[in-house]
mmCIF file of C-alpha atoms (C1' of nucleotides) in Angstrom:
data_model
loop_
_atom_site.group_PDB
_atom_site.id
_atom_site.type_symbol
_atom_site.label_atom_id
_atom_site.label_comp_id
_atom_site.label_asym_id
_atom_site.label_seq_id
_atom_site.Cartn_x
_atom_site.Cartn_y
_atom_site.Cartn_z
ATOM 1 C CA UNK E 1 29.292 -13.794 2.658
ATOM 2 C CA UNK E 2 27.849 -14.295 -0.857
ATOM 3 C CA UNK E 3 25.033 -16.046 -2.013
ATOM 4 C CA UNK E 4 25.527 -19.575 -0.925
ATOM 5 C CA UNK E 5 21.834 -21.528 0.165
ATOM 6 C CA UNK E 6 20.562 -22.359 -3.095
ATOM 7 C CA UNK E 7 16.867 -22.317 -3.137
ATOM 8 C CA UNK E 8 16.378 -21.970 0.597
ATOM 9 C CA UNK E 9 11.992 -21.717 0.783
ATOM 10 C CA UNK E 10 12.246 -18.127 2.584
ATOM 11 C CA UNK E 11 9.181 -17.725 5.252
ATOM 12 C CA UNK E 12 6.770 -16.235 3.041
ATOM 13 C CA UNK E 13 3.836 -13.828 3.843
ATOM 14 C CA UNK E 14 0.766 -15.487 3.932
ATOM 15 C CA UNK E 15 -1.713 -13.672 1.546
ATOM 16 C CA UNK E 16 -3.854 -13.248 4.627
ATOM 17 C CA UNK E 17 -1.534 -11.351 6.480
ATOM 18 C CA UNK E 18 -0.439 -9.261 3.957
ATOM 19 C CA UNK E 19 -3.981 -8.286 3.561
ATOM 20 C CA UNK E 20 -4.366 -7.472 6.448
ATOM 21 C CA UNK E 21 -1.268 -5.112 6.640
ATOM 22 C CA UNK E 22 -2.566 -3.496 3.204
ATOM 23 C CA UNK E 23 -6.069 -2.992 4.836
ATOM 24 C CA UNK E 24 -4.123 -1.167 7.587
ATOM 25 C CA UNK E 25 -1.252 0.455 6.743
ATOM 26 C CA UNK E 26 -2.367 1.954 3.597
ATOM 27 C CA UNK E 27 -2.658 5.620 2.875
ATOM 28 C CA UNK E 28 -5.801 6.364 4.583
ATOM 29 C CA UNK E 29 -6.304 4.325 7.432
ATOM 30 C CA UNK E 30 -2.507 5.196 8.326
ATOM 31 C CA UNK E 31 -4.228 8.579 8.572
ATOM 32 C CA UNK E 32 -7.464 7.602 9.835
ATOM 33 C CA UNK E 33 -6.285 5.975 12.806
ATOM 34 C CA UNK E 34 -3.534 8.141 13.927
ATOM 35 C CA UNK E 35 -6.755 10.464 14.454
ATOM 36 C CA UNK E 36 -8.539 8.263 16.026
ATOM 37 C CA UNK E 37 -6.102 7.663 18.211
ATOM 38 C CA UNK E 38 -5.777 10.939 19.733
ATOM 39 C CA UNK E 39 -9.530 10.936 19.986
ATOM 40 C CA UNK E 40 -13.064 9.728 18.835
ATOM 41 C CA UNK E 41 -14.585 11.445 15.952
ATOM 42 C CA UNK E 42 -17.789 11.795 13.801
ATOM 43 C CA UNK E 43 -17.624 11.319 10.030
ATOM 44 C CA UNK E 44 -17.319 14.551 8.862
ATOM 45 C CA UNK E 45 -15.034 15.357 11.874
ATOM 46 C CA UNK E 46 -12.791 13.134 10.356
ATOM 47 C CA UNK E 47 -12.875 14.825 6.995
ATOM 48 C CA UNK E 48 -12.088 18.185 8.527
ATOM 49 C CA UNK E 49 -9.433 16.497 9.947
ATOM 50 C CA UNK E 50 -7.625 14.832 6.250
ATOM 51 C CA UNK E 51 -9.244 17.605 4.119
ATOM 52 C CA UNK E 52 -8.012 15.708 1.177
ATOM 53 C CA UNK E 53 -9.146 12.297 1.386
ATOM 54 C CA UNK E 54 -12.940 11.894 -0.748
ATOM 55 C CA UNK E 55 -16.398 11.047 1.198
ATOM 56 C CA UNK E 56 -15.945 7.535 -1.088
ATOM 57 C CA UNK E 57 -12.257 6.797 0.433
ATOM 58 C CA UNK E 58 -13.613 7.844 3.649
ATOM 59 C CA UNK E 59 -16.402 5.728 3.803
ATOM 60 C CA UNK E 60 -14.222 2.834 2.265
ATOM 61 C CA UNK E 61 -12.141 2.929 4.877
ATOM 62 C CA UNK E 62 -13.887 2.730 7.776
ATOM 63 C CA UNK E 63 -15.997 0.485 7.186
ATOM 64 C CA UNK E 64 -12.879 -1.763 6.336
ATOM 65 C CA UNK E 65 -11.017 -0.937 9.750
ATOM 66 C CA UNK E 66 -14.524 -1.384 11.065
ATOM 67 C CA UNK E 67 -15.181 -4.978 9.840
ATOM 68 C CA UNK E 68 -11.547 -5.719 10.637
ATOM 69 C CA UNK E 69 -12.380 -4.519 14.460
ATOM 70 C CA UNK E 70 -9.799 -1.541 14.976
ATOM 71 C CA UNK E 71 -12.565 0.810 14.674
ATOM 72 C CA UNK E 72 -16.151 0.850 16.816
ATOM 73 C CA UNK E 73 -18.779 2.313 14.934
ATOM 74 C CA UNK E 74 -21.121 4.268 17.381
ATOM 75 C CA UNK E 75 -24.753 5.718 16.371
ATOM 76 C CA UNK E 76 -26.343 7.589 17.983
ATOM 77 C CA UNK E 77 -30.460 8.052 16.918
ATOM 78 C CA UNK E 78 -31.139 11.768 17.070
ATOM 79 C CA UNK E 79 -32.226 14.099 14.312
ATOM 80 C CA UNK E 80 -30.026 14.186 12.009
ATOM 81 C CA UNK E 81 -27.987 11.230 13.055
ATOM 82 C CA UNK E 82 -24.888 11.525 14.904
ATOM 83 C CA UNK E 83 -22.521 8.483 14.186
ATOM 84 C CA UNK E 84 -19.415 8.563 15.936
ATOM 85 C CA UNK E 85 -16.062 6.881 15.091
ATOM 86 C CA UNK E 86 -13.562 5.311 18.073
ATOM 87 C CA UNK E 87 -10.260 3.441 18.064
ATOM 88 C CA UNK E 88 -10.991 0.215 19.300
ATOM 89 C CA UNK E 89 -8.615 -2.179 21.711
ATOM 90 C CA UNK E 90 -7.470 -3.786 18.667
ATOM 91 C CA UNK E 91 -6.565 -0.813 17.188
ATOM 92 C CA UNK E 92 -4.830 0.102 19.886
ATOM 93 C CA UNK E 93 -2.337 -2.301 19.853
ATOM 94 C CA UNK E 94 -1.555 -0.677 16.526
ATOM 95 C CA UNK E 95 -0.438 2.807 17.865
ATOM 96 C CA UNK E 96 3.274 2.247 19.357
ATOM 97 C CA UNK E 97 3.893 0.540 15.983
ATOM 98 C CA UNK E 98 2.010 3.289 13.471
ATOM 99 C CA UNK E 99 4.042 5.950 15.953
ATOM 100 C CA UNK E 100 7.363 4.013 15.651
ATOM 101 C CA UNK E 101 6.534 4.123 11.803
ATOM 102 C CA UNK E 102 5.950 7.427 11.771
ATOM 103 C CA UNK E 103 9.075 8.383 13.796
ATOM 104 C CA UNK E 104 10.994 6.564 11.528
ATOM 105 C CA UNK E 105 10.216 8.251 8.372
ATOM 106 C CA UNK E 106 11.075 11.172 10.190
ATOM 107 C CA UNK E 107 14.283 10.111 11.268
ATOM 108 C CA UNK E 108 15.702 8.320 7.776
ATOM 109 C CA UNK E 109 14.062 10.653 5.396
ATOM 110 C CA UNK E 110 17.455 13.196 5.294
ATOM 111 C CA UNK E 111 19.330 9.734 4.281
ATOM 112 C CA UNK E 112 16.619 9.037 2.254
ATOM 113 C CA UNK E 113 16.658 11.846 0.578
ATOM 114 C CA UNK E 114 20.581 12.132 -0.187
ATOM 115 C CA UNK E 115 20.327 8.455 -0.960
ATOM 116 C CA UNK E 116 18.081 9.577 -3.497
ATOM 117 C CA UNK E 117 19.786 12.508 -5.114
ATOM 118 C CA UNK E 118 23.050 10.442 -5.498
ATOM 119 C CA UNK E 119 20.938 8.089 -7.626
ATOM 120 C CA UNK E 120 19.434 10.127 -9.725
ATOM 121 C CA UNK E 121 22.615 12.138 -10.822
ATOM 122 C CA UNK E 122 24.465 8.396 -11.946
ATOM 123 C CA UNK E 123 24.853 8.394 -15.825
ATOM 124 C CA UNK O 1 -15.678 11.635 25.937
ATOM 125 C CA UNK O 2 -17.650 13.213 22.605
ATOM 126 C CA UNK O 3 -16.010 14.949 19.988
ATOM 127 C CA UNK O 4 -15.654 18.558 21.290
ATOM 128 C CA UNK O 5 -12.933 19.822 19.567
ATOM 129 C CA UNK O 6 -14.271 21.090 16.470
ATOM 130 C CA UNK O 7 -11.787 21.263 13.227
ATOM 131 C CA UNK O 8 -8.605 20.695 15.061
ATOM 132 C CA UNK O 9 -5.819 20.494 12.751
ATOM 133 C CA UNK O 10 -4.261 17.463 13.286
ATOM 134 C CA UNK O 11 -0.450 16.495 12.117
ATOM 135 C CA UNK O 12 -1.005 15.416 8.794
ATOM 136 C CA UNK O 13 1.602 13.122 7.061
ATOM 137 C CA UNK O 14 3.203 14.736 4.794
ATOM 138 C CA UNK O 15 2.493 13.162 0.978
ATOM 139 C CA UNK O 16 7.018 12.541 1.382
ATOM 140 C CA UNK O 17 6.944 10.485 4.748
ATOM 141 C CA UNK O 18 3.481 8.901 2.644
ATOM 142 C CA UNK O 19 5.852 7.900 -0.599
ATOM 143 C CA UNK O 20 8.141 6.497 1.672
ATOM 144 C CA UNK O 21 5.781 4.172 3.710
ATOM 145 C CA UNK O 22 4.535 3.317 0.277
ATOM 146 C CA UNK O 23 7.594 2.510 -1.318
ATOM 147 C CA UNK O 24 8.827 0.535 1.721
ATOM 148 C CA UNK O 25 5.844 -1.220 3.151
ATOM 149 C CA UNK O 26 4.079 -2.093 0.166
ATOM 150 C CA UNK O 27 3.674 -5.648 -0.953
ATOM 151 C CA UNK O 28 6.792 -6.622 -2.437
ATOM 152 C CA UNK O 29 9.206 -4.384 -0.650
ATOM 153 C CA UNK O 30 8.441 -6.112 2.751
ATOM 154 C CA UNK O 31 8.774 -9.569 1.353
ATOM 155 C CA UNK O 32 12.407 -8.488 -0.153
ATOM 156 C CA UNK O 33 13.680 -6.537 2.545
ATOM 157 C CA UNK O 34 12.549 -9.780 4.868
ATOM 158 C CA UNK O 35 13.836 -11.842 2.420
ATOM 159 C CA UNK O 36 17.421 -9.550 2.043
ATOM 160 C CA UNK O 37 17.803 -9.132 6.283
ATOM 161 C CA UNK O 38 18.453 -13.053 6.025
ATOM 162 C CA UNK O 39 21.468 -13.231 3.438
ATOM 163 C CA UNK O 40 22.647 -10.842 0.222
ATOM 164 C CA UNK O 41 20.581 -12.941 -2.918
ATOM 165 C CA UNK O 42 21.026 -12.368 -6.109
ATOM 166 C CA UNK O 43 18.496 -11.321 -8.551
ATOM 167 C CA UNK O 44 17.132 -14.955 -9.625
ATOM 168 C CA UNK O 45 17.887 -15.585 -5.943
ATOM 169 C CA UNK O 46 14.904 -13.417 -4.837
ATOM 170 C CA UNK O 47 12.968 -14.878 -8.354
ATOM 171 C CA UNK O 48 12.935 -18.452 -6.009
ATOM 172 C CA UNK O 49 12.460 -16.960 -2.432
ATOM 173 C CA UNK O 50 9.516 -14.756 -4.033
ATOM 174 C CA UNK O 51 8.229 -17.145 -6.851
ATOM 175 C CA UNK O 52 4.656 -15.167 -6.990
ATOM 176 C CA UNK O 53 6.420 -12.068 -7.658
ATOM 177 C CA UNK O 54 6.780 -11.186 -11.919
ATOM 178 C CA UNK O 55 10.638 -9.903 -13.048
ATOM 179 C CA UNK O 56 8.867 -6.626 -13.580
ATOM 180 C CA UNK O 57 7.779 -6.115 -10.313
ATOM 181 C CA UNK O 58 11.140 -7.530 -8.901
ATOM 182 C CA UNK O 59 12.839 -5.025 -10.715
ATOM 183 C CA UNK O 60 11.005 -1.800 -9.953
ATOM 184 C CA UNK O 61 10.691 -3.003 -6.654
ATOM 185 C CA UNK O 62 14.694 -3.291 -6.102
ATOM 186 C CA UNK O 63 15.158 0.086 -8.282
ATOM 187 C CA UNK O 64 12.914 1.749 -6.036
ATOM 188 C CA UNK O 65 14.562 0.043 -2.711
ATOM 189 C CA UNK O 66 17.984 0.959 -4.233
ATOM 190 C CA UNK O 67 16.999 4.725 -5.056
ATOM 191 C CA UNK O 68 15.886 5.052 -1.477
ATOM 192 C CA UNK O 69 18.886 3.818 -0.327
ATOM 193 C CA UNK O 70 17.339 0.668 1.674
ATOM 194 C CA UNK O 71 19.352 -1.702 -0.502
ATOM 195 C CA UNK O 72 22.815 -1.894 -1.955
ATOM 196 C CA UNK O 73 23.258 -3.070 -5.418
ATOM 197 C CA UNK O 74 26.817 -5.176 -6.074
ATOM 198 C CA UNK O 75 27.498 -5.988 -9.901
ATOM 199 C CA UNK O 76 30.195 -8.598 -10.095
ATOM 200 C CA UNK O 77 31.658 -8.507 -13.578
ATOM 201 C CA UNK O 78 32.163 -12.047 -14.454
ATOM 202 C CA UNK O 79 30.863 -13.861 -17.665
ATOM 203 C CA UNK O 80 28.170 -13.775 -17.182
ATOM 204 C CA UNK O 81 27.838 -10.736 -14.502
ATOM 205 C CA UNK O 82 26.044 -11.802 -11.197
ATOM 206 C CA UNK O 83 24.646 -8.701 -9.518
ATOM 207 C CA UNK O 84 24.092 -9.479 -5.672
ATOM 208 C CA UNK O 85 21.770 -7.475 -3.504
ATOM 209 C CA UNK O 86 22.012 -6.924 0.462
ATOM 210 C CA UNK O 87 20.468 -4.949 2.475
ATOM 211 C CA UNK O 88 22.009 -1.504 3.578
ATOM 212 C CA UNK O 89 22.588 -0.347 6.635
ATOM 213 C CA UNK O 90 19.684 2.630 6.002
ATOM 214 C CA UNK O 91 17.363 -1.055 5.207
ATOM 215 C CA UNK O 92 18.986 -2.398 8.604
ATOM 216 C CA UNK O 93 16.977 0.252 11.070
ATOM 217 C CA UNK O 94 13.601 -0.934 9.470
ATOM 218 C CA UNK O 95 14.142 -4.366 10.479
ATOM 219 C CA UNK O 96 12.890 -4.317 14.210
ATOM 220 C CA UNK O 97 10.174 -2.353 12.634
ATOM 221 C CA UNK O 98 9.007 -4.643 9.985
ATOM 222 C CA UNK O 99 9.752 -7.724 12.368
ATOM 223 C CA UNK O 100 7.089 -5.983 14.696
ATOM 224 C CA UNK O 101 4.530 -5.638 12.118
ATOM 225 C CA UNK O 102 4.952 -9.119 10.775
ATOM 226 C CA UNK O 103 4.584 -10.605 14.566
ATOM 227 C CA UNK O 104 1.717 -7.955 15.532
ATOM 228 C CA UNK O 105 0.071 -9.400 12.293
ATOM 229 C CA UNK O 106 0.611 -12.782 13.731
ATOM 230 C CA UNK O 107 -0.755 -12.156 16.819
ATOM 231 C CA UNK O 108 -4.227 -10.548 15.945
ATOM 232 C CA UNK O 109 -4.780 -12.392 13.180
ATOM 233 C CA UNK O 110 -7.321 -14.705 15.394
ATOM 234 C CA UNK O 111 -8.938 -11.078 17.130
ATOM 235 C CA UNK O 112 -9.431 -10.082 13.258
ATOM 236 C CA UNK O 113 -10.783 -12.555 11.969
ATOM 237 C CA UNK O 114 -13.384 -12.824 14.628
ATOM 238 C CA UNK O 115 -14.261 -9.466 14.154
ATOM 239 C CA UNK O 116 -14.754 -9.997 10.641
ATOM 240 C CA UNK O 117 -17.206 -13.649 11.096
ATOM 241 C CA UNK O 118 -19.124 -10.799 13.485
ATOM 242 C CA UNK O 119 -19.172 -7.885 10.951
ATOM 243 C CA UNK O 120 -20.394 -10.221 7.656
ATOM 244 C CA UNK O 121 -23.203 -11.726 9.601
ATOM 245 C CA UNK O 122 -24.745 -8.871 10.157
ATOM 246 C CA UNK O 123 -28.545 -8.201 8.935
ATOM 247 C "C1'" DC J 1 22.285 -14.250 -15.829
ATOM 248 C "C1'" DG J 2 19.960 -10.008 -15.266
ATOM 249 C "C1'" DG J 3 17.546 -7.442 -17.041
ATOM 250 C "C1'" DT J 4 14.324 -3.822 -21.027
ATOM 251 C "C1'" DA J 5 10.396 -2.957 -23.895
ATOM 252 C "C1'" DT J 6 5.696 -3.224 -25.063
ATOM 253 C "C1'" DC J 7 1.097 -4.120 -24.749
ATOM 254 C "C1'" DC J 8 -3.012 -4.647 -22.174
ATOM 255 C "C1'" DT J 9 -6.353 -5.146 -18.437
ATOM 256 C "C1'" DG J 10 -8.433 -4.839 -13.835
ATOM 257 C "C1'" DC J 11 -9.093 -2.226 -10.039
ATOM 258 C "C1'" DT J 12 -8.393 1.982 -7.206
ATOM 259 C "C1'" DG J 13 -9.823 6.117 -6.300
ATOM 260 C "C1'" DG J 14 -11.745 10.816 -7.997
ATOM 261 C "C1'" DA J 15 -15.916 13.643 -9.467
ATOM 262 C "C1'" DT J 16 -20.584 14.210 -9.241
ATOM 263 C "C1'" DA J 17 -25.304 13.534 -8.069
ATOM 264 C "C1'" DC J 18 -28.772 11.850 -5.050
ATOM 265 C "C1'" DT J 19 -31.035 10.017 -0.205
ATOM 266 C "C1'" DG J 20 -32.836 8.671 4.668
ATOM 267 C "C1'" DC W 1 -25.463 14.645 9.072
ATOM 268 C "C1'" DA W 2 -23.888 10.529 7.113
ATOM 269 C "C1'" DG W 3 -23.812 8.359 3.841
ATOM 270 C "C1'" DT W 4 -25.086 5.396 -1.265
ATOM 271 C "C1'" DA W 5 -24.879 5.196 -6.427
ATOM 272 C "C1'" DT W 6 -22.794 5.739 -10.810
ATOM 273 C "C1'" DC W 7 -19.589 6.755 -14.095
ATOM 274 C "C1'" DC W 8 -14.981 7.125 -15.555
ATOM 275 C "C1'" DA W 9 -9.820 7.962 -16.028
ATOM 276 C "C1'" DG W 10 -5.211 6.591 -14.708
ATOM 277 C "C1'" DC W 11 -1.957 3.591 -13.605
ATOM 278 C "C1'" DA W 12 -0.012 -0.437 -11.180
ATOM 279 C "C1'" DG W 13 1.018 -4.695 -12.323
ATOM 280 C "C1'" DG W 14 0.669 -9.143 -15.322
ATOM 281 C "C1'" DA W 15 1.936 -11.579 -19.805
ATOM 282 C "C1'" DT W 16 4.994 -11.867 -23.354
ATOM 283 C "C1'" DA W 17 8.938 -11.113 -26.180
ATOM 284 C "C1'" DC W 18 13.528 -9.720 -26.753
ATOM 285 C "C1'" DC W 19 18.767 -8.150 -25.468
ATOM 286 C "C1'" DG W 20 23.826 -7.520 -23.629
#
DNA sequence: CGGTATCCTGCTGGATACTG
DNA sequence: CAGTATCCAGCAGGATACCG
């Protein structure tokens, strides 16, 4: 069936939720909360864990999951400080989707990738 | 429990299934694969079911949708040409996925943005 | 209609140094 | 240990103009 419904006002994503998805699925919270997920852990825990990602991003991030309530932020007053990082009950309800997410890139990525290299060999 | 384990390696995502979330969940690509699950639209189409989006951004977006094999690109050769997209059937096994994002956004919008009110009036 | 091409800017994220 | 502060480069994405 072609194109037929002219200028039909598609249900567009609020700016608010797509915020919120680009606050959660990016990059490193992706990242950030599959670890969490699995179990709590202190900041520098965390960047054993994504070697890659910069104390800056780090920092960044969490406190944005944190204000957004997927992650509790838990100190602990001893010398030196112990601050410790867990997956809240929000966040939770995140996990079977981020895992579903994950398994799909998994599953597609050989079509992806042949999708891919019959593109890039057109004229 | 504490963190006990110390520098456990945990299953990083590789920086491919990364691209791939990127170039699928990002922004624009939601809003047109949403948009494209509903009917095949053509590339003005999309212009009037997206109107924030800018033909630059329309068009990397569906190059990059295209190259991945999510979307199928159909040039009619009439005077002048009309050039349909639709969703493939590779786009097809995201659609639960995205669906479940969009509602899960929905639903914890309210949880959110309570968390937030409690996070910004802090001292 | 369905795009390219070009220029330009704002913001993300890296590197580095310092602190309670 | 768990951050903050500052500077800075790169590039995604907007505005604008033009083309088959």
């Amino acid at each position: 069936m072609p194109e037929t419904t002219p200028a039909q006002p598609v249900p567009q994503i609020t700016a608010e939720h797509r915020e919120l998805l680009d606050q959660t699925l990016d990059k490193w919270s992706l990242q950030v909360l599959d670890c969490l997920c699995e179990q709590p852990l202190r900041f520098n825990g965390l960047r054993r864990a994504i070697p890659v990602i910069t104390q800056k991003s780090l920092t960044a991030t969490l406190r944005r999951l944190e204000r957004n309530g997927m992650v509790d932020r838990v100190v602990v007053s001893t010398r030196p400080l112990a601050v410790e990082y867990r997956i809240s009950s929000l966040g939770r309800t995140l996990q079977d989707l981020v895992d579903a997410l994950l398994r799909w890139t998994t599953e597609t990525m050989p079509d992806v990738e042949r999708a891919r290299a019959r593109f890039d060999e057109l004229p």
